[in-house]
Short mmCIF file of C-alpha atoms in Angstrom, two decimals:
data_model
loop_
_atom_site.label_atom_id
_atom_site.label_comp_id
_atom_site.label_asym_id
_atom_site.label_seq_id
_atom_site.Cartn_x
_atom_site.Cartn_y
_atom_site.Cartn_z
CA MET Q 665 -26.94 106.69 -35.95
CA ALA Q 666 -25.04 104.98 -33.16
CA GLU Q 667 -25.12 106.69 -29.81
CA VAL Q 668 -21.71 107.52 -28.37
CA GLY Q 669 -21.33 107.30 -24.62
CA ARG Q 670 -20.14 105.20 -21.77
CA PRO Q 671 -20.37 101.43 -21.93
CA SER Q 672 -23.19 100.18 -19.75
CA LEU Q 673 -23.28 96.53 -20.77
CA TYR Q 674 -21.77 94.17 -18.26
CA THR Q 675 -18.97 91.94 -19.50
CA GLU Q 676 -16.76 89.64 -17.43
CA GLU Q 677 -13.69 91.27 -18.98
CA LEU Q 678 -14.77 94.78 -17.97
CA ALA Q 679 -15.82 93.59 -14.52
CA ASP Q 680 -12.44 91.89 -13.96
CA HIS Q 681 -10.64 95.04 -15.13
CA ILE Q 682 -12.59 97.15 -12.62
CA LEU Q 683 -12.00 94.68 -9.79
CA GLU Q 684 -8.27 94.50 -10.49
CA ARG Q 685 -7.96 98.27 -10.33
CA ILE Q 686 -9.93 98.35 -7.07
CA VAL Q 687 -7.54 95.79 -5.55
CA GLN Q 688 -4.66 98.05 -6.60
CA GLY Q 689 -6.19 100.87 -4.53
CA GLU Q 690 -8.01 102.94 -7.15
CA SER Q 691 -11.36 104.45 -6.31
CA LEU Q 692 -14.43 103.46 -8.28
CA ARG Q 693 -15.37 107.13 -8.67
CA ALA Q 694 -12.01 108.06 -10.24
CA MET Q 695 -12.02 104.99 -12.45
CA CYS Q 696 -15.54 105.61 -13.74
CA SER Q 697 -14.74 109.22 -14.60
CA GLU Q 698 -12.30 108.06 -17.30
CA ASP Q 699 -13.23 107.85 -20.97
CA GLY Q 700 -14.28 104.37 -22.03
CA MET Q 701 -15.31 103.34 -18.52
CA PRO Q 702 -18.91 102.80 -17.42
CA ALA Q 703 -20.72 105.38 -15.32
CA ILE Q 704 -20.55 104.70 -11.61
CA SER Q 705 -24.34 104.26 -11.62
CA SER Q 706 -23.92 101.36 -14.08
CA VAL Q 707 -21.45 99.65 -11.76
CA PHE Q 708 -23.82 100.10 -8.82
CA LYS Q 709 -26.58 98.60 -10.93
CA TRP Q 710 -24.37 95.59 -11.70
CA LEU Q 711 -23.71 95.19 -7.97
CA ALA Q 712 -27.46 94.95 -7.38
CA GLU Q 713 -28.19 92.69 -10.34
CA LYS Q 714 -25.13 90.41 -10.57
CA PRO Q 715 -24.55 88.36 -7.40
CA GLY Q 716 -21.25 86.97 -8.71
CA PHE Q 717 -19.93 90.46 -9.43
CA SER Q 718 -21.20 91.67 -6.08
CA ASP Q 719 -19.31 88.90 -4.25
CA LYS Q 720 -16.10 89.58 -6.19
CA TYR Q 721 -16.48 93.33 -5.59
CA ALA Q 722 -16.78 92.75 -1.83
CA MET Q 723 -13.58 90.67 -1.86
CA ALA Q 724 -11.79 93.28 -3.99
CA LYS Q 725 -12.78 96.06 -1.58
CA GLU Q 726 -11.50 94.01 1.34
CA GLU Q 727 -8.19 93.44 -0.44
CA GLN Q 728 -8.02 97.15 -1.26
CA ALA Q 729 -7.17 97.61 2.40
CA GLU Q 730 -3.85 95.86 1.71
CA ALA Q 731 -3.07 98.37 -1.05
CA PHE Q 732 -3.83 101.19 1.36
CA ALA Q 733 -1.50 99.64 3.95
CA ASP Q 734 1.27 99.59 1.33
CA GLU Q 735 0.52 103.22 0.44
CA ILE Q 736 0.71 104.20 4.11
CA VAL Q 737 4.26 102.84 4.29
CA ALA Q 738 5.22 104.55 1.02
CA ILE Q 739 3.78 107.89 2.15
CA SER Q 740 5.55 107.59 5.50
CA ASP Q 741 8.84 106.97 3.71
CA GLU Q 742 8.47 109.97 1.37
CA GLU Q 743 10.96 112.76 1.63
CA CYS Q 744 9.11 115.66 3.24
CA THR Q 745 12.15 117.83 3.42
CA MET Q 746 13.78 120.66 1.59
CA VAL Q 747 17.55 120.76 1.27
CA ARG Q 748 19.25 124.15 1.35
CA ALA Q 749 22.82 125.32 1.30
CA SER Q 750 23.94 125.85 4.84
CA LYS Q 751 23.70 129.36 6.24
CA HIS Q 752 26.47 128.57 8.69
CA PRO Q 753 29.85 127.85 7.17
CA THR Q 754 31.37 124.56 8.24
CA VAL Q 755 34.29 122.57 6.98
CA ALA Q 756 33.07 120.06 4.42
CA LYS Q 757 35.07 117.17 3.09
CA GLU Q 758 36.50 117.64 -0.35
CA GLY Q 759 33.81 117.17 -3.01
CA GLU Q 760 30.95 117.54 -0.53
CA GLU Q 761 28.69 120.54 -0.11
CA ASP Q 762 27.41 122.01 3.10
CA LEU Q 763 23.74 121.07 3.26
CA GLU Q 764 21.01 121.84 5.72
CA VAL Q 765 17.92 119.64 5.87
CA VAL Q 766 14.77 121.58 6.72
CA PHE Q 767 11.49 119.76 7.30
CA ASP Q 768 8.63 121.16 5.25
CA SER Q 769 5.79 121.32 7.80
CA THR Q 770 3.11 121.65 5.10
CA ALA Q 771 4.25 118.46 3.39
CA VAL Q 772 4.45 116.64 6.73
CA ALA Q 773 0.90 117.74 7.66
CA ARG Q 774 -0.43 116.73 4.24
CA ASN Q 775 1.20 113.32 4.45
CA ARG Q 776 -0.21 112.83 7.95
CA LEU Q 777 -3.68 113.53 6.53
CA ARG Q 778 -3.07 111.11 3.64
CA VAL Q 779 -1.96 108.38 6.05
CA ASP Q 780 -4.88 108.99 8.42
CA ALA Q 781 -7.41 108.84 5.57
CA ARG Q 782 -6.00 105.53 4.34
CA LYS Q 783 -5.90 104.10 7.87
CA TRP Q 784 -9.54 105.02 8.38
CA VAL Q 785 -10.67 103.49 5.08
CA ALA Q 786 -8.59 100.34 5.66
CA SER Q 787 -10.17 99.95 9.11
CA LYS Q 788 -13.62 99.99 7.49
CA LEU Q 789 -12.72 97.68 4.60
CA LYS Q 790 -10.92 95.08 6.73
CA PRO Q 791 -11.91 95.73 10.36
CA LYS Q 792 -10.56 92.47 11.79
CA LYS Q 793 -7.06 93.34 10.63
CA TYR Q 794 -6.97 97.16 10.55
CA GLY Q 795 -9.87 98.16 12.81
CA GLU Q 796 -9.61 99.52 16.31
CA ARG Q 797 -9.28 96.87 18.97
CA VAL Q 798 -12.25 97.31 21.29
CA GLN Q 799 -12.16 95.48 24.57
CA GLN Q 800 -14.93 95.68 27.12
CA GLU Q 801 -14.53 94.73 30.72
CA LEU Q 802 -17.45 94.36 33.04
CA SER Q 803 -17.03 94.70 36.76
CA GLY Q 804 -19.08 95.24 39.85
CA PRO Q 805 -19.05 98.19 42.24
CA ASP Q 806 -15.58 99.70 42.82
CA GLY Q 807 -14.06 97.39 40.19
CA GLY Q 808 -14.93 94.25 42.12
CA PRO Q 809 -16.51 91.10 40.74
CA ILE Q 810 -20.05 91.12 39.46
CA GLN Q 811 -22.42 89.78 42.09
CA HIS Q 812 -25.22 87.47 40.97
CA GLU Q 813 -28.24 87.06 43.17
CA ALA Q 814 -31.38 85.03 42.62
CA ASN Q 815 -34.34 84.99 44.98
CA ILE Q 816 -36.97 82.32 44.59
CA THR Q 817 -40.00 82.39 46.81
CA LEU Q 818 -42.24 79.33 47.04
CA GLU Q 819 -45.17 78.68 49.25
CA PRO Q 820 -44.56 75.67 51.54
CA GLY Q 821 -47.13 73.54 49.71
CA ASP Q 822 -45.67 74.43 46.30
CA ALA Q 823 -42.17 73.42 47.36
CA TYR Q 824 -43.34 70.02 48.65
CA ARG Q 825 -45.44 69.43 45.51
CA ARG Q 826 -42.43 70.24 43.25
CA LEU Q 827 -40.23 67.81 45.18
CA LEU Q 828 -42.87 65.06 44.77
CA ASP Q 829 -43.24 65.83 41.04
CA ALA Q 830 -39.47 65.60 40.62
CA GLY Q 831 -39.46 62.20 42.36
CA LEU Q 832 -37.49 63.47 45.33
CA GLY Q 833 -40.11 63.13 48.02
#
Protein backbone atom coordinates (compact mmCIF):
# COMPACT_ATOMS: atom_id res chain seq x y z
CA MET A 1 0.00 0.00 0.00
CA ALA A 2 1.44 3.35 -1.03
CA GLU A 3 1.94 5.86 1.73
CA VAL A 4 0.16 9.18 1.20
CA GLY A 5 1.90 12.27 2.47
CA ARG A 6 4.02 15.21 1.55
CA PRO A 7 6.62 14.91 -1.18
CA SER A 8 10.09 14.74 0.30
CA LEU A 9 12.12 13.88 -2.78
CA TYR A 10 14.07 16.76 -4.22
CA THR A 11 13.42 17.62 -7.85
CA GLU A 12 14.73 20.61 -9.78
CA GLU A 13 11.17 21.43 -10.85
CA LEU A 14 9.88 21.52 -7.27
CA ALA A 15 12.94 23.46 -6.10
CA ASP A 16 12.47 26.07 -8.85
CA HIS A 17 8.77 26.37 -7.97
CA ILE A 18 9.63 27.02 -4.32
CA LEU A 19 12.33 29.54 -5.21
CA GLU A 20 10.03 31.43 -7.58
CA ARG A 21 7.39 31.77 -4.89
CA ILE A 22 10.01 32.98 -2.40
CA VAL A 23 11.13 35.67 -4.86
CA GLN A 24 7.49 36.74 -5.14
CA GLY A 25 7.43 37.35 -1.37
CA GLU A 26 5.79 34.19 -0.04
CA SER A 27 7.05 32.67 3.18
CA LEU A 28 8.49 29.17 3.17
CA ARG A 29 6.34 28.28 6.20
CA ALA A 30 3.09 29.27 4.46
CA MET A 31 4.10 27.56 1.24
CA CYS A 32 5.04 24.30 2.96
CA SER A 33 1.73 24.19 4.83
CA GLU A 34 -0.14 23.70 1.54
CA ASP A 35 -1.25 20.30 0.27
CA GLY A 36 1.18 18.80 -2.21
CA MET A 37 4.14 20.80 -0.92
CA PRO A 38 7.04 19.30 1.04
CA ALA A 39 7.32 19.75 4.78
CA ILE A 40 9.48 22.67 5.80
CA SER A 41 11.88 20.21 7.43
CA SER A 42 12.42 18.59 4.01
CA VAL A 43 13.32 21.95 2.48
CA PHE A 44 15.75 22.66 5.32
CA LYS A 45 17.30 19.25 4.72
CA TRP A 46 17.72 20.08 1.03
CA LEU A 47 19.41 23.34 2.01
CA ALA A 48 21.96 21.36 4.03
CA GLU A 49 22.47 18.62 1.45
CA LYS A 50 22.19 20.42 -1.91
CA PRO A 51 24.77 23.20 -2.34
CA GLY A 52 23.23 24.33 -5.64
CA PHE A 53 19.80 24.66 -4.07
CA SER A 54 21.30 26.39 -1.06
CA ASP A 55 22.99 29.00 -3.28
CA LYS A 56 19.80 29.61 -5.29
CA TYR A 57 17.77 29.83 -2.07
CA ALA A 58 20.14 32.49 -0.70
CA MET A 59 19.74 34.54 -3.91
CA ALA A 60 15.95 34.08 -3.83
CA LYS A 61 15.78 35.30 -0.22
CA GLU A 62 17.86 38.34 -1.13
CA GLU A 63 15.54 39.12 -4.04
CA GLN A 64 12.54 38.63 -1.75
CA ALA A 65 13.52 41.98 -0.25
CA GLU A 66 12.51 43.59 -3.56
CA ALA A 67 9.05 42.01 -3.32
CA PHE A 68 8.73 43.37 0.21
CA ALA A 69 9.72 46.84 -1.01
CA ASP A 70 6.94 46.64 -3.63
CA GLU A 71 4.49 45.49 -0.95
CA ILE A 72 5.48 48.42 1.28
CA VAL A 73 4.50 50.85 -1.49
CA ALA A 74 1.24 48.99 -2.15
CA ILE A 75 0.32 48.94 1.56
CA SER A 76 1.15 52.64 1.88
CA ASP A 77 -1.13 53.40 -1.07
CA GLU A 78 -4.08 51.39 0.33
CA GLU A 79 -7.23 53.22 1.21
CA CYS A 80 -7.37 53.26 5.00
CA THR A 81 -10.46 55.38 5.11
CA MET A 82 -14.16 55.06 5.56
CA VAL A 83 -16.49 57.26 3.54
CA ARG A 84 -19.69 58.44 5.20
CA ALA A 85 -22.50 60.72 4.19
CA SER A 86 -21.78 64.15 5.54
CA LYS A 87 -23.35 65.07 8.86
CA HIS A 88 -23.19 68.73 7.91
CA PRO A 89 -25.33 69.77 4.97
CA THR A 90 -23.44 71.55 2.23
CA VAL A 91 -24.33 72.46 -1.30
CA ALA A 92 -23.18 69.71 -3.63
CA LYS A 93 -22.98 69.98 -7.37
CA GLU A 94 -25.75 68.29 -9.27
CA GLY A 95 -25.22 64.52 -9.38
CA GLU A 96 -22.68 64.56 -6.55
CA GLU A 97 -23.23 63.42 -2.99
CA ASP A 98 -21.96 65.05 0.16
CA LEU A 99 -19.20 62.79 1.43
CA GLU A 100 -17.02 62.90 4.48
CA VAL A 101 -13.73 61.00 4.53
CA VAL A 102 -12.87 59.62 7.95
CA PHE A 103 -9.52 57.92 8.56
CA ASP A 104 -9.86 54.52 10.18
CA SER A 105 -7.16 54.62 12.88
CA THR A 106 -7.18 50.83 13.33
CA ALA A 107 -6.48 50.25 9.65
CA VAL A 108 -3.76 52.91 9.65
CA ALA A 109 -2.07 51.32 12.70
CA ARG A 110 -2.29 47.85 11.16
CA ASN A 111 -0.79 49.05 7.89
CA ARG A 112 2.01 50.80 9.78
CA LEU A 113 2.79 47.47 11.48
CA ARG A 114 2.70 45.65 8.12
CA VAL A 115 5.08 48.19 6.58
CA ASP A 116 7.44 48.11 9.57
CA ALA A 117 7.59 44.30 9.53
CA ARG A 118 8.45 44.25 5.83
CA LYS A 119 11.05 47.00 6.25
CA TRP A 120 12.71 45.04 9.04
CA VAL A 121 12.79 41.78 7.05
CA ALA A 122 14.03 43.55 3.91
CA SER A 123 16.83 45.15 5.94
CA LYS A 124 17.96 41.69 7.05
CA LEU A 125 17.62 40.05 3.62
CA LYS A 126 19.40 42.83 1.70
CA PRO A 127 21.26 44.96 4.27
CA LYS A 128 23.40 46.90 1.79
CA LYS A 129 20.29 48.29 0.12
CA TYR A 130 17.63 48.30 2.85
CA GLY A 131 19.66 48.16 6.08
CA GLU A 132 20.27 51.00 8.46
CA ARG A 133 23.15 53.22 7.50
CA VAL A 134 25.63 53.06 10.37
CA GLN A 135 28.39 55.61 10.40
CA GLN A 136 31.03 55.76 13.09
CA GLU A 137 33.18 58.76 13.74
CA LEU A 138 36.18 58.64 15.99
CA SER A 139 37.51 61.74 17.64
CA GLY A 140 39.77 62.77 20.44
CA PRO A 141 38.91 64.62 23.64
CA ASP A 142 36.23 67.32 23.21
CA GLY A 143 35.67 66.29 19.57
CA GLY A 144 39.21 67.18 18.55
CA PRO A 145 41.56 65.09 16.44
CA ILE A 146 42.91 61.82 17.73
CA GLN A 147 46.40 62.28 19.11
CA HIS A 148 48.99 59.59 18.37
CA GLU A 149 52.02 59.31 20.58
CA ALA A 150 54.88 56.85 20.47
CA ASN A 151 57.69 56.73 23.01
CA ILE A 152 60.78 54.71 22.23
CA THR A 153 63.50 54.44 24.81
CA LEU A 154 66.93 53.14 23.81
CA GLU A 155 70.07 52.93 25.81
CA PRO A 156 72.86 55.05 24.27
CA GLY A 157 74.86 51.98 23.23
CA ASP A 158 71.80 50.33 21.65
CA ALA A 159 71.03 53.40 19.56
CA TYR A 160 74.61 53.61 18.21
CA ARG A 161 74.67 49.85 17.50
CA ARG A 162 71.35 50.09 15.57
CA LEU A 163 72.70 52.97 13.47
CA LEU A 164 75.83 50.93 12.63
CA ASP A 165 73.72 47.86 11.77
CA ALA A 166 71.57 49.97 9.47
CA GLY A 167 74.69 51.29 7.71
CA LEU A 168 74.16 54.84 8.92
CA GLY A 169 77.15 55.18 11.20
